[in-house]
Amino acid sequence: MDMLRRPFVGTVIQTKTLNRQLIRVTVTSPELNRFEYCGPDQLVRVFLPPHPEAELVLPKTEAWWPELQSMDENQRPVLRNYTVRSLDPVARTMNIDFVIHSEHAGPGSTWAVNAIRGDRIGLLSDGADYQPPEDTDWQLLIGDETALPAIASIIEQLPPDARALAFVEVGDREDELPIARHPGVRFHWLHRGDTSPGNSDVVLRRLRETPLPTGRAYAWVAGESSLVTSVRRHLVAERGLEKLQVYFCGYWRRMETPT
Ligand SMILES: Cc1cc2nc3c(=O)[nH]c(=O)nc-3n(C[C@H](O)[C@H](O)[C@H](O)COP(=O)(O)OP(=O)(O)OC[C@H]3O[C@@H](n4cnc5c(N)ncnc54)[C@H](O)[C@@H]3O)c2cc1C
């Protein structure tokens, strides 16, 4: 079956508040059986109407990027990056977990908060990055709530004999979500408390004091940009991991508040 390489329309069938910061949106489309799923941190490009009353107009071809750029500003959809939390190609449904950046709600957060059954968005598969090499002995999974959909999916898809250590930053205990049990995974929720998202060093502090397993590591690190770069620096400079052993990606960047 040919996989879709152009954006297509997904229709909201359900939304569910998971915690104070996360909303799960379930979308359906007759074309979801042709969505290319490459791995547990699968990137889905989400095309949103440019404003709430606007009709959703999508680029029509595989050359979607230049098409998007040449669209009239009033029509051009807003593009954001999300992770496929789960995909059911038979039922043709997909779950996407949206973090609500409440202090600086952008178009993605705002759309998710207001989404109702029948709303339409554009979807496009754009690859996945999680790829532990064959000789990996253990894995380190680190992120904040924007990376939680990927980390939860990685754990669900780990082979039974895999070993992993996971650290996920959330606001507080009440923001923790159910995570699949795996005998080889030690999962740690870390709480930033009253510190605003993107401003906490709770992950780095915990990592510094954690003895790491022996053997060859593969680290997957995503979330707010400064969290990601500081963790990567620590792993390479202080823990002796080779740069190639660390996948890292800034999923969002904290906006500096003008003083
Ligand atoms: C591969 C990949 C996968 C991703 N998967 C997911 C996912 O599954 N779920 C998810 O929620 N996100 C995910 N993200 C992150 C998501 O793309 C960004 O958070 C995105 O910016 C959200 O869009 P928005 O319109 O809500 O906010 P934007 O308009 O993009 O944000 C506005 C700006 O405000 C700032 N800002 C936002 N929040 C804060 C804050 N709390 N404090 C200070 N400044 C802030 C940032 O500087 C940002 O540039 C992913 C990103 C990538 C690259």
PDB file of C-alpha atoms and ligand atoms in Angstrom:
ATOM      1  CA  MET A   1       0.000   0.000   0.000  1.00  0.00           C
ATOM      2  CA  ASP A   2       1.317   3.465  -0.899  1.00  0.00           C
ATOM      3  CA  MET A   3       2.002   5.601   2.152  1.00  0.00           C
ATOM      4  CA  LEU A   4       0.743   9.180   2.126  1.00  0.00           C
ATOM      5  CA  ARG A   5       3.410  11.821   1.537  1.00  0.00           C
ATOM      6  CA  ARG A   6       1.033  14.782   1.438  1.00  0.00           C
ATOM      7  CA  PRO A   7      -1.024  16.371   4.228  1.00  0.00           C
ATOM      8  CA  PHE A   8      -4.536  14.994   4.725  1.00  0.00           C
ATOM      9  CA  VAL A   9      -7.508  15.943   6.872  1.00  0.00           C
ATOM     10  CA  GLY A  10      -8.127  14.417  10.301  1.00  0.00           C
ATOM     11  CA  THR A  11     -11.427  14.994  12.122  1.00  0.00           C
ATOM     12  CA  VAL A  12     -11.654  15.196  15.906  1.00  0.00           C
ATOM     13  CA  ILE A  13     -13.836  12.479  17.411  1.00  0.00           C
ATOM     14  CA  GLN A  14     -12.935  12.906  21.082  1.00  0.00           C
ATOM     15  CA  THR A  15     -10.881  14.971  23.509  1.00  0.00           C
ATOM     16  CA  LYS A  16      -9.846  13.964  27.008  1.00  0.00           C
ATOM     17  CA  THR A  17      -8.106  15.969  29.717  1.00  0.00           C
ATOM     18  CA  LEU A  18      -5.276  13.754  31.012  1.00  0.00           C
ATOM     19  CA  ASN A  19      -3.954  16.119  33.666  1.00  0.00           C
ATOM     20  CA  ARG A  20      -3.517  19.853  34.290  1.00  0.00           C
ATOM     21  CA  GLN A  21      -1.191  20.167  31.314  1.00  0.00           C
ATOM     22  CA  LEU A  22      -2.114  17.486  28.789  1.00  0.00           C
ATOM     23  CA  ILE A  23      -5.115  17.039  26.509  1.00  0.00           C
ATOM     24  CA  ARG A  24      -5.483  13.879  24.403  1.00  0.00           C
ATOM     25  CA  VAL A  25      -7.136  14.509  21.054  1.00  0.00           C
ATOM     26  CA  THR A  26      -8.387  11.525  19.051  1.00  0.00           C
ATOM     27  CA  VAL A  27      -8.686  12.113  15.315  1.00  0.00           C
ATOM     28  CA  THR A  28      -9.992   9.919  12.537  1.00  0.00           C
ATOM     29  CA  SER A  29      -9.539   9.874   8.778  1.00  0.00           C
ATOM     30  CA  PRO A  30     -10.311   7.356   6.033  1.00  0.00           C
ATOM     31  CA  GLU A  31      -6.672   7.873   5.019  1.00  0.00           C
ATOM     32  CA  LEU A  32      -5.085   6.984   8.366  1.00  0.00           C
ATOM     33  CA  ASN A  33      -4.400   3.434   7.183  1.00  0.00           C
ATOM     34  CA  ARG A  34      -1.840   5.014   4.846  1.00  0.00           C
ATOM     35  CA  PHE A  35      -0.060   7.032   7.559  1.00  0.00           C
ATOM     36  CA  GLU A  36       3.565   5.888   7.619  1.00  0.00           C
ATOM     37  CA  TYR A  37       4.514   4.901  11.182  1.00  0.00           C
ATOM     38  CA  CYS A  38       8.306   4.605  11.566  1.00  0.00           C
ATOM     39  CA  GLY A  39       8.800   4.256  15.342  1.00  0.00           C
ATOM     40  CA  PRO A  40       7.651   5.214  18.840  1.00  0.00           C
ATOM     41  CA  ASP A  41       8.728   8.872  18.602  1.00  0.00           C
ATOM     42  CA  GLN A  42       6.843   9.242  15.315  1.00  0.00           C
ATOM     43  CA  LEU A  43       6.580  12.904  14.301  1.00  0.00           C
ATOM     44  CA  VAL A  44       3.231  14.099  13.017  1.00  0.00           C
ATOM     45  CA  ARG A  45       3.115  17.519  11.421  1.00  0.00           C
ATOM     46  CA  VAL A  46      -0.130  19.161  12.456  1.00  0.00           C
ATOM     47  CA  PHE A  47      -1.701  21.851  10.259  1.00  0.00           C
ATOM     48  CA  LEU A  48      -4.095  24.145  12.120  1.00  0.00           C
ATOM     49  CA  PRO A  49      -6.542  26.703  10.705  1.00  0.00           C
ATOM     50  CA  PRO A  50      -4.851  30.171  10.776  1.00  0.00           C
ATOM     51  CA  HIS A  51      -7.588  31.457  13.100  1.00  0.00           C
ATOM     52  CA  PRO A  52     -10.591  29.794  14.786  1.00  0.00           C
ATOM     53  CA  GLU A  53     -13.162  30.846  12.178  1.00  0.00           C
ATOM     54  CA  ALA A  54     -10.958  30.060   9.180  1.00  0.00           C
ATOM     55  CA  GLU A  55     -11.562  27.095   6.936  1.00  0.00           C
ATOM     56  CA  LEU A  56      -8.732  24.546   6.883  1.00  0.00           C
ATOM     57  CA  VAL A  57      -6.975  24.633   3.509  1.00  0.00           C
ATOM     58  CA  LEU A  58      -4.104  22.182   3.053  1.00  0.00           C
ATOM     59  CA  PRO A  59      -1.256  21.925   0.553  1.00  0.00           C
ATOM     60  CA  LYS A  60      -2.300  19.286  -1.972  1.00  0.00           C
ATOM     61  CA  THR A  61       0.912  17.647  -3.146  1.00  0.00           C
ATOM     62  CA  GLU A  62       4.085  15.998  -1.874  1.00  0.00           C
ATOM     63  CA  ALA A  63       5.807  19.351  -2.455  1.00  0.00           C
ATOM     64  CA  TRP A  64       3.745  20.572   0.495  1.00  0.00           C
ATOM     65  CA  TRP A  65       6.385  22.898   1.972  1.00  0.00           C
ATOM     66  CA  PRO A  66       6.814  25.302  -1.012  1.00  0.00           C
ATOM     67  CA  GLU A  67       3.059  25.080  -1.529  1.00  0.00           C
ATOM     68  CA  LEU A  68       2.505  26.121   2.099  1.00  0.00           C
ATOM     69  CA  GLN A  69       4.911  29.054   1.726  1.00  0.00           C
ATOM     70  CA  SER A  70       3.132  30.329  -1.384  1.00  0.00           C
ATOM     71  CA  MET A  71      -0.337  30.266   0.206  1.00  0.00           C
ATOM     72  CA  ASP A  72      -2.150  33.478   0.981  1.00  0.00           C
ATOM     73  CA  GLU A  73      -1.546  34.501   4.605  1.00  0.00           C
ATOM     74  CA  ASN A  74      -5.266  34.400   5.411  1.00  0.00           C
ATOM     75  CA  GLN A  75      -5.434  30.794   4.301  1.00  0.00           C
ATOM     76  CA  ARG A  76      -2.002  29.431   5.220  1.00  0.00           C
ATOM     77  CA  PRO A  77      -2.392  26.892   8.026  1.00  0.00           C
ATOM     78  CA  VAL A  78      -0.217  27.109  11.142  1.00  0.00           C
ATOM     79  CA  LEU A  79       2.234  24.215  11.380  1.00  0.00           C
ATOM     80  CA  ARG A  80       3.251  22.540  14.659  1.00  0.00           C
ATOM     81  CA  ASN A  81       5.151  19.348  15.526  1.00  0.00           C
ATOM     82  CA  TYR A  82       3.604  16.594  17.655  1.00  0.00           C
ATOM     83  CA  THR A  83       4.167  12.926  18.441  1.00  0.00           C
ATOM     84  CA  VAL A  84       1.810  10.132  17.506  1.00  0.00           C
ATOM     85  CA  ARG A  85       0.880   8.820  20.940  1.00  0.00           C
ATOM     86  CA  SER A  86      -0.896   5.877  19.335  1.00  0.00           C
ATOM     87  CA  LEU A  87      -2.169   4.871  15.929  1.00  0.00           C
ATOM     88  CA  ASP A  88      -4.805   2.289  15.034  1.00  0.00           C
ATOM     89  CA  PRO A  89      -4.632   1.857  11.254  1.00  0.00           C
ATOM     90  CA  VAL A  90      -7.565  -0.593  11.267  1.00  0.00           C
ATOM     91  CA  ALA A  91      -9.935   1.671  13.201  1.00  0.00           C
ATOM     92  CA  ARG A  92      -8.240   4.616  11.427  1.00  0.00           C
ATOM     93  CA  THR A  93      -7.771   6.634  14.584  1.00  0.00           C
ATOM     94  CA  MET A  94      -4.795   8.463  16.056  1.00  0.00           C
ATOM     95  CA  ASN A  95      -4.187   9.908  19.524  1.00  0.00           C
ATOM     96  CA  ILE A  96      -2.097  13.041  19.950  1.00  0.00           C
ATOM     97  CA  ASP A  97      -1.305  14.409  23.423  1.00  0.00           C
ATOM     98  CA  PHE A  98      -1.126  18.221  23.419  1.00  0.00           C
ATOM     99  CA  VAL A  99       0.741  20.031  26.195  1.00  0.00           C
ATOM    100  CA  ILE A 100      -1.027  23.201  27.231  1.00  0.00           C
ATOM    101  CA  HIS A 101       1.615  25.890  27.600  1.00  0.00           C
ATOM    102  CA  SER A 102      -0.689  27.928  29.786  1.00  0.00           C
ATOM    103  CA  GLU A 103       1.649  30.845  30.405  1.00  0.00           C
ATOM    104  CA  HIS A 104       2.335  31.439  26.714  1.00  0.00           C
ATOM    105  CA  ALA A 105      -0.417  29.578  24.920  1.00  0.00           C
ATOM    106  CA  GLY A 106       0.469  29.391  21.241  1.00  0.00           C
ATOM    107  CA  PRO A 107      -1.731  28.149  18.390  1.00  0.00           C
ATOM    108  CA  GLY A 108      -1.183  24.450  19.209  1.00  0.00           C
ATOM    109  CA  SER A 109      -2.150  24.760  22.881  1.00  0.00           C
ATOM    110  CA  THR A 110      -5.045  27.092  22.110  1.00  0.00           C
ATOM    111  CA  TRP A 111      -6.411  24.800  19.416  1.00  0.00           C
ATOM    112  CA  ALA A 112      -6.294  21.741  21.693  1.00  0.00           C
ATOM    113  CA  VAL A 113      -8.018  23.522  24.597  1.00  0.00           C
ATOM    114  CA  ASN A 114     -10.899  24.511  22.324  1.00  0.00           C
ATOM    115  CA  ALA A 115     -11.076  21.369  20.164  1.00  0.00           C
ATOM    116  CA  ILE A 116     -14.489  19.721  19.838  1.00  0.00           C
ATOM    117  CA  ARG A 117     -15.843  16.753  17.909  1.00  0.00           C
ATOM    118  CA  GLY A 118     -15.965  17.556  14.190  1.00  0.00           C
ATOM    119  CA  ASP A 119     -13.022  20.007  14.169  1.00  0.00           C
ATOM    120  CA  ARG A 120     -10.574  19.432  11.322  1.00  0.00           C
ATOM    121  CA  ILE A 121      -6.769  19.517  11.250  1.00  0.00           C
ATOM    122  CA  GLY A 122      -4.165  18.521   8.694  1.00  0.00           C
ATOM    123  CA  LEU A 123      -1.833  15.586   9.408  1.00  0.00           C
ATOM    124  CA  LEU A 124       1.418  14.461   7.810  1.00  0.00           C
ATOM    125  CA  SER A 125       3.838  11.699   8.781  1.00  0.00           C
ATOM    126  CA  ASP A 126       7.414  12.977   8.974  1.00  0.00           C
ATOM    127  CA  GLY A 127       9.639  10.199  10.294  1.00  0.00           C
ATOM    128  CA  ALA A 128      10.913   9.012  13.672  1.00  0.00           C
ATOM    129  CA  ASP A 129      14.327   9.221  15.335  1.00  0.00           C
ATOM    130  CA  TYR A 130      14.458   6.699  18.202  1.00  0.00           C
ATOM    131  CA  GLN A 131      16.911   4.072  17.023  1.00  0.00           C
ATOM    132  CA  PRO A 132      19.072   2.303  19.618  1.00  0.00           C
ATOM    133  CA  PRO A 133      22.034   0.545  17.971  1.00  0.00           C
ATOM    134  CA  GLU A 134      22.162  -3.276  18.080  1.00  0.00           C
ATOM    135  CA  ASP A 135      24.935  -3.300  20.703  1.00  0.00           C
ATOM    136  CA  THR A 136      22.968  -1.211  23.233  1.00  0.00           C
ATOM    137  CA  ASP A 137      23.006  -2.685  26.767  1.00  0.00           C
ATOM    138  CA  TRP A 138      20.716  -0.154  28.417  1.00  0.00           C
ATOM    139  CA  GLN A 139      18.763   2.967  27.554  1.00  0.00           C
ATOM    140  CA  LEU A 140      18.281   6.323  29.188  1.00  0.00           C
ATOM    141  CA  LEU A 141      15.003   8.131  28.396  1.00  0.00           C
ATOM    142  CA  ILE A 142      14.738  11.751  29.517  1.00  0.00           C
ATOM    143  CA  GLY A 143      12.243  14.521  28.883  1.00  0.00           C
ATOM    144  CA  ASP A 144       9.479  16.813  30.059  1.00  0.00           C
ATOM    145  CA  GLU A 145       5.759  16.460  29.304  1.00  0.00           C
ATOM    146  CA  THR A 146       6.217  17.322  25.603  1.00  0.00           C
ATOM    147  CA  ALA A 147       8.421  14.210  25.357  1.00  0.00           C
ATOM    148  CA  LEU A 148       6.136  12.038  27.487  1.00  0.00           C
ATOM    149  CA  PRO A 149       4.059  10.776  24.519  1.00  0.00           C
ATOM    150  CA  ALA A 150       7.274   9.503  22.910  1.00  0.00           C
ATOM    151  CA  ILE A 151       8.783   8.094  26.116  1.00  0.00           C
ATOM    152  CA  ALA A 152       5.527   6.298  27.015  1.00  0.00           C
ATOM    153  CA  SER A 153       5.396   4.788  23.512  1.00  0.00           C
ATOM    154  CA  ILE A 154       9.075   3.793  23.600  1.00  0.00           C
ATOM    155  CA  ILE A 155       8.490   1.903  26.861  1.00  0.00           C
ATOM    156  CA  GLU A 156       5.375   0.189  25.460  1.00  0.00           C
ATOM    157  CA  GLN A 157       7.376  -0.987  22.468  1.00  0.00           C
ATOM    158  CA  LEU A 158      10.580  -2.085  24.258  1.00  0.00           C
ATOM    159  CA  PRO A 159      11.536  -5.730  23.770  1.00  0.00           C
ATOM    160  CA  PRO A 160      11.079  -7.839  26.941  1.00  0.00           C
ATOM    161  CA  ASP A 161      14.822  -8.132  27.631  1.00  0.00           C
ATOM    162  CA  ALA A 162      15.565  -4.388  27.298  1.00  0.00           C
ATOM    163  CA  ARG A 163      16.775  -2.339  30.260  1.00  0.00           C
ATOM    164  CA  ALA A 164      16.020   1.354  30.625  1.00  0.00           C
ATOM    165  CA  LEU A 165      16.141   4.189  33.086  1.00  0.00           C
ATOM    166  CA  ALA A 166      13.576   6.964  32.545  1.00  0.00           C
ATOM    167  CA  PHE A 167      13.299  10.454  34.062  1.00  0.00           C
ATOM    168  CA  VAL A 168      10.293  12.582  33.171  1.00  0.00           C
ATOM    169  CA  GLU A 169       9.719  16.086  34.523  1.00  0.00           C
ATOM    170  CA  VAL A 170       6.145  17.129  35.302  1.00  0.00           C
ATOM    171  CA  GLY A 171       4.623  19.750  37.585  1.00  0.00           C
ATOM    172  CA  ASP A 172       3.586  17.600  40.515  1.00  0.00           C
ATOM    173  CA  ARG A 173       2.411  14.174  41.653  1.00  0.00           C
ATOM    174  CA  GLU A 174      -1.074  14.877  40.295  1.00  0.00           C
ATOM    175  CA  ASP A 175       0.389  15.306  36.784  1.00  0.00           C
ATOM    176  CA  GLU A 176       1.785  11.760  36.675  1.00  0.00           C
ATOM    177  CA  LEU A 177       0.108   9.429  34.180  1.00  0.00           C
ATOM    178  CA  PRO A 178      -0.146   5.640  33.993  1.00  0.00           C
ATOM    179  CA  ILE A 179       2.938   4.185  32.273  1.00  0.00           C
ATOM    180  CA  ALA A 180       3.110   0.633  30.941  1.00  0.00           C
ATOM    181  CA  ARG A 181       4.903  -1.731  33.303  1.00  0.00           C
ATOM    182  CA  HIS A 182       8.073  -3.311  31.952  1.00  0.00           C
ATOM    183  CA  PRO A 183      10.340  -5.491  34.103  1.00  0.00           C
ATOM    184  CA  GLY A 184      13.512  -3.837  32.788  1.00  0.00           C
ATOM    185  CA  VAL A 185      12.426  -0.215  33.214  1.00  0.00           C
ATOM    186  CA  ARG A 186      13.055   1.987  36.232  1.00  0.00           C
ATOM    187  CA  PHE A 187      10.737   4.969  35.720  1.00  0.00           C
ATOM    188  CA  HIS A 188      11.100   8.152  37.777  1.00  0.00           C
ATOM    189  CA  TRP A 189       8.698  11.088  37.819  1.00  0.00           C
ATOM    190  CA  LEU A 190      10.463  14.319  38.773  1.00  0.00           C
ATOM    191  CA  HIS A 191       8.473  17.292  40.056  1.00  0.00           C
ATOM    192  CA  ARG A 192       9.364  20.874  39.300  1.00  0.00           C
ATOM    193  CA  GLY A 193       6.750  22.102  41.783  1.00  0.00           C
ATOM    194  CA  ASP A 194       6.061  25.818  41.589  1.00  0.00           C
ATOM    195  CA  THR A 195       8.885  26.476  39.120  1.00  0.00           C
ATOM    196  CA  SER A 196       7.444  27.291  35.702  1.00  0.00           C
ATOM    197  CA  PRO A 197       7.883  24.796  32.833  1.00  0.00           C
ATOM    198  CA  GLY A 198      11.263  25.144  31.137  1.00  0.00           C
ATOM    199  CA  ASN A 199      12.859  26.774  34.192  1.00  0.00           C
ATOM    200  CA  SER A 200      13.626  23.785  36.381  1.00  0.00           C
ATOM    201  CA  ASP A 201      16.927  21.927  36.785  1.00  0.00           C
ATOM    202  CA  VAL A 202      15.295  19.023  38.630  1.00  0.00           C
ATOM    203  CA  VAL A 203      16.206  16.546  35.871  1.00  0.00           C
ATOM    204  CA  LEU A 204      19.860  17.531  35.719  1.00  0.00           C
ATOM    205  CA  ARG A 205      20.205  17.489  39.516  1.00  0.00           C
ATOM    206  CA  ARG A 206      18.675  14.015  39.764  1.00  0.00           C
ATOM    207  CA  LEU A 207      20.788  12.719  36.890  1.00  0.00           C
ATOM    208  CA  ARG A 208      23.992  14.011  38.485  1.00  0.00           C
ATOM    209  CA  GLU A 209      23.340  11.998  41.635  1.00  0.00           C
ATOM    210  CA  THR A 210      22.248   8.813  39.844  1.00  0.00           C
ATOM    211  CA  PRO A 211      24.802   6.027  39.331  1.00  0.00           C
ATOM    212  CA  LEU A 212      24.419   4.806  35.757  1.00  0.00           C
ATOM    213  CA  PRO A 213      24.422   1.102  34.799  1.00  0.00           C
ATOM    214  CA  THR A 214      27.524  -0.344  33.187  1.00  0.00           C
ATOM    215  CA  GLY A 215      27.575  -1.391  29.547  1.00  0.00           C
ATOM    216  CA  ARG A 216      26.888   0.474  26.347  1.00  0.00           C
ATOM    217  CA  ALA A 217      24.228   3.155  26.700  1.00  0.00           C
ATOM    218  CA  TYR A 218      21.795   4.766  24.281  1.00  0.00           C
ATOM    219  CA  ALA A 219      20.244   8.009  25.496  1.00  0.00           C
ATOM    220  CA  TRP A 220      17.081   9.604  24.068  1.00  0.00           C
ATOM    221  CA  VAL A 221      16.587  13.141  25.370  1.00  0.00           C
ATOM    222  CA  ALA A 222      13.837  15.609  24.357  1.00  0.00           C
ATOM    223  CA  GLY A 223      11.912  18.508  25.826  1.00  0.00           C
ATOM    224  CA  GLU A 224      12.633  22.151  26.545  1.00  0.00           C
ATOM    225  CA  SER A 225      15.780  23.251  24.751  1.00  0.00           C
ATOM    226  CA  SER A 226      17.930  24.168  27.751  1.00  0.00           C
ATOM    227  CA  LEU A 227      16.996  20.943  29.577  1.00  0.00           C
ATOM    228  CA  VAL A 228      18.023  18.946  26.525  1.00  0.00           C
ATOM    229  CA  THR A 229      21.348  20.697  25.948  1.00  0.00           C
ATOM    230  CA  SER A 230      22.361  20.615  29.611  1.00  0.00           C
ATOM    231  CA  VAL A 231      21.564  16.895  29.890  1.00  0.00           C
ATOM    232  CA  ARG A 232      23.460  16.105  26.710  1.00  0.00           C
ATOM    233  CA  ARG A 233      26.468  18.127  27.885  1.00  0.00           C
ATOM    234  CA  HIS A 234      26.444  16.279  31.219  1.00  0.00           C
ATOM    235  CA  LEU A 235      26.214  12.846  29.575  1.00  0.00           C
ATOM    236  CA  VAL A 236      29.045  13.552  27.146  1.00  0.00           C
ATOM    237  CA  ALA A 237      31.379  15.652  29.308  1.00  0.00           C
ATOM    238  CA  GLU A 238      30.851  14.073  32.725  1.00  0.00           C
ATOM    239  CA  ARG A 239      29.541  10.550  32.053  1.00  0.00           C
ATOM    240  CA  GLY A 240      31.745   9.706  29.088  1.00  0.00           C
ATOM    241  CA  LEU A 241      29.026   8.882  26.556  1.00  0.00           C
ATOM    242  CA  GLU A 242      30.021   9.362  22.947  1.00  0.00           C
ATOM    243  CA  LYS A 243      28.047  12.019  21.091  1.00  0.00           C
ATOM    244  CA  LEU A 244      26.660   9.304  18.810  1.00  0.00           C
ATOM    245  CA  GLN A 245      25.175   7.497  21.802  1.00  0.00           C
ATOM    246  CA  VAL A 246      22.950  10.472  22.620  1.00  0.00           C
ATOM    247  CA  TYR A 247      19.917  11.406  20.537  1.00  0.00           C
ATOM    248  CA  PHE A 248      18.707  14.834  21.593  1.00  0.00           C
ATOM    249  CA  CYS A 249      16.058  17.229  20.308  1.00  0.00           C
ATOM    250  CA  GLY A 250      14.748  20.538  21.656  1.00  0.00           C
ATOM    251  CA  TYR A 251      10.978  20.132  21.390  1.00  0.00           C
ATOM    252  CA  TRP A 252      10.218  23.690  22.476  1.00  0.00           C
ATOM    253  CA  ARG A 253      12.056  26.760  23.726  1.00  0.00           C
ATOM    254  CA  ARG A 254      11.256  28.735  26.862  1.00  0.00           C
ATOM    255  CA  MET A 255      10.367  32.305  26.005  1.00  0.00           C
ATOM    256  CA  GLU A 256      12.479  34.743  27.996  1.00  0.00           C
ATOM    257  CA  THR A 257      10.279  37.177  29.880  1.00  0.00           C
ATOM    258  CA  PRO A 258      11.470  40.744  29.217  1.00  0.00           C
ATOM    259  CA  THR A 259      12.747  42.422  32.390  1.00  0.00           C
TER     260      THR A 259
HETATM  261  C1  LIG B   1       9.648  16.018  17.143  1.00  0.00           C
HETATM  262  C2  LIG B   1       8.756  16.801  18.088  1.00  0.00           C
HETATM  263  C3  LIG B   1       7.719  16.164  18.750  1.00  0.00           C
HETATM  264  C4  LIG B   1       6.902  16.869  19.648  1.00  0.00           C
HETATM  265  N1  LIG B   1       5.877  16.216  20.268  1.00  0.00           N
HETATM  266  C5  LIG B   1       5.033  16.894  21.090  1.00  0.00           C
HETATM  267  C6  LIG B   1       3.905  16.265  21.692  1.00  0.00           C
HETATM  268  O1  LIG B   1       3.610  15.088  21.469  1.00  0.00           O
HETATM  269  N2  LIG B   1       3.119  17.018  22.509  1.00  0.00           N
HETATM  270  C7  LIG B   1       3.383  18.346  22.748  1.00  0.00           C
HETATM  271  O2  LIG B   1       2.631  18.985  23.471  1.00  0.00           O
HETATM  272  N3  LIG B   1       4.438  18.964  22.187  1.00  0.00           N
HETATM  273  C8  LIG B   1       5.253  18.273  21.355  1.00  0.00           C
HETATM  274  N4  LIG B   1       6.315  18.919  20.775  1.00  0.00           N
HETATM  275  C9  LIG B   1       6.558  20.321  21.141  1.00  0.00           C
HETATM  276  C10 LIG B   1       5.646  21.278  20.402  1.00  0.00           C
HETATM  277  O3  LIG B   1       5.941  21.228  19.010  1.00  0.00           O
HETATM  278  C11 LIG B   1       5.911  22.706  20.907  1.00  0.00           C
HETATM  279  O4  LIG B   1       5.655  22.789  22.274  1.00  0.00           O
HETATM  280  C12 LIG B   1       5.081  23.725  20.162  1.00  0.00           C
HETATM  281  O5  LIG B   1       5.786  24.932  20.199  1.00  0.00           O
HETATM  282  C13 LIG B   1       3.717  23.918  20.743  1.00  0.00           C
HETATM  283  O6  LIG B   1       3.030  24.836  19.966  1.00  0.00           O
HETATM  284  P1  LIG B   1       2.155  26.022  20.546  1.00  0.00           P
HETATM  285  O7  LIG B   1       1.497  26.617  19.349  1.00  0.00           O
HETATM  286  O8  LIG B   1       1.304  25.499  21.663  1.00  0.00           O
HETATM  287  O9  LIG B   1       3.173  27.001  21.177  1.00  0.00           O
HETATM  288  P2  LIG B   1       4.115  28.013  20.408  1.00  0.00           P
HETATM  289  O10 LIG B   1       3.362  29.112  19.741  1.00  0.00           O
HETATM  290  O11 LIG B   1       5.021  27.247  19.509  1.00  0.00           O
HETATM  291  O12 LIG B   1       4.848  28.574  21.637  1.00  0.00           O
HETATM  292  C14 LIG B   1       4.980  29.898  21.753  1.00  0.00           C
HETATM  293  C15 LIG B   1       6.300  30.220  22.320  1.00  0.00           C
HETATM  294  O13 LIG B   1       6.078  30.435  23.699  1.00  0.00           O
HETATM  295  C16 LIG B   1       7.156  29.943  24.401  1.00  0.00           C
HETATM  296  N5  LIG B   1       6.599  29.167  25.436  1.00  0.00           N
HETATM  297  C17 LIG B   1       5.701  28.204  25.322  1.00  0.00           C
HETATM  298  N6  LIG B   1       5.391  27.740  26.533  1.00  0.00           N
HETATM  299  C18 LIG B   1       6.135  28.422  27.419  1.00  0.00           C
HETATM  300  C19 LIG B   1       6.256  28.381  28.815  1.00  0.00           C
HETATM  301  N7  LIG B   1       5.530  27.553  29.558  1.00  0.00           N
HETATM  302  N8  LIG B   1       7.135  29.209  29.409  1.00  0.00           N
HETATM  303  C20 LIG B   1       7.873  30.063  28.688  1.00  0.00           C
HETATM  304  N9  LIG B   1       7.790  30.142  27.354  1.00  0.00           N
HETATM  305  C21 LIG B   1       6.923  29.331  26.730  1.00  0.00           C
HETATM  306  C22 LIG B   1       8.073  29.258  23.505  1.00  0.00           C
HETATM  307  O14 LIG B   1       9.216  30.078  23.343  1.00  0.00           O
HETATM  308  C23 LIG B   1       7.351  29.160  22.214  1.00  0.00           C
HETATM  309  O15 LIG B   1       8.226  29.442  21.174  1.00  0.00           O
HETATM  310  C24 LIG B   1       7.134  18.245  19.878  1.00  0.00           C
HETATM  311  C25 LIG B   1       8.181  18.892  19.187  1.00  0.00           C
HETATM  312  C26 LIG B   1       8.973  18.175  18.314  1.00  0.00           C
HETATM  313  C27 LIG B   1      10.094  18.884  17.590  1.00  0.00           C
END
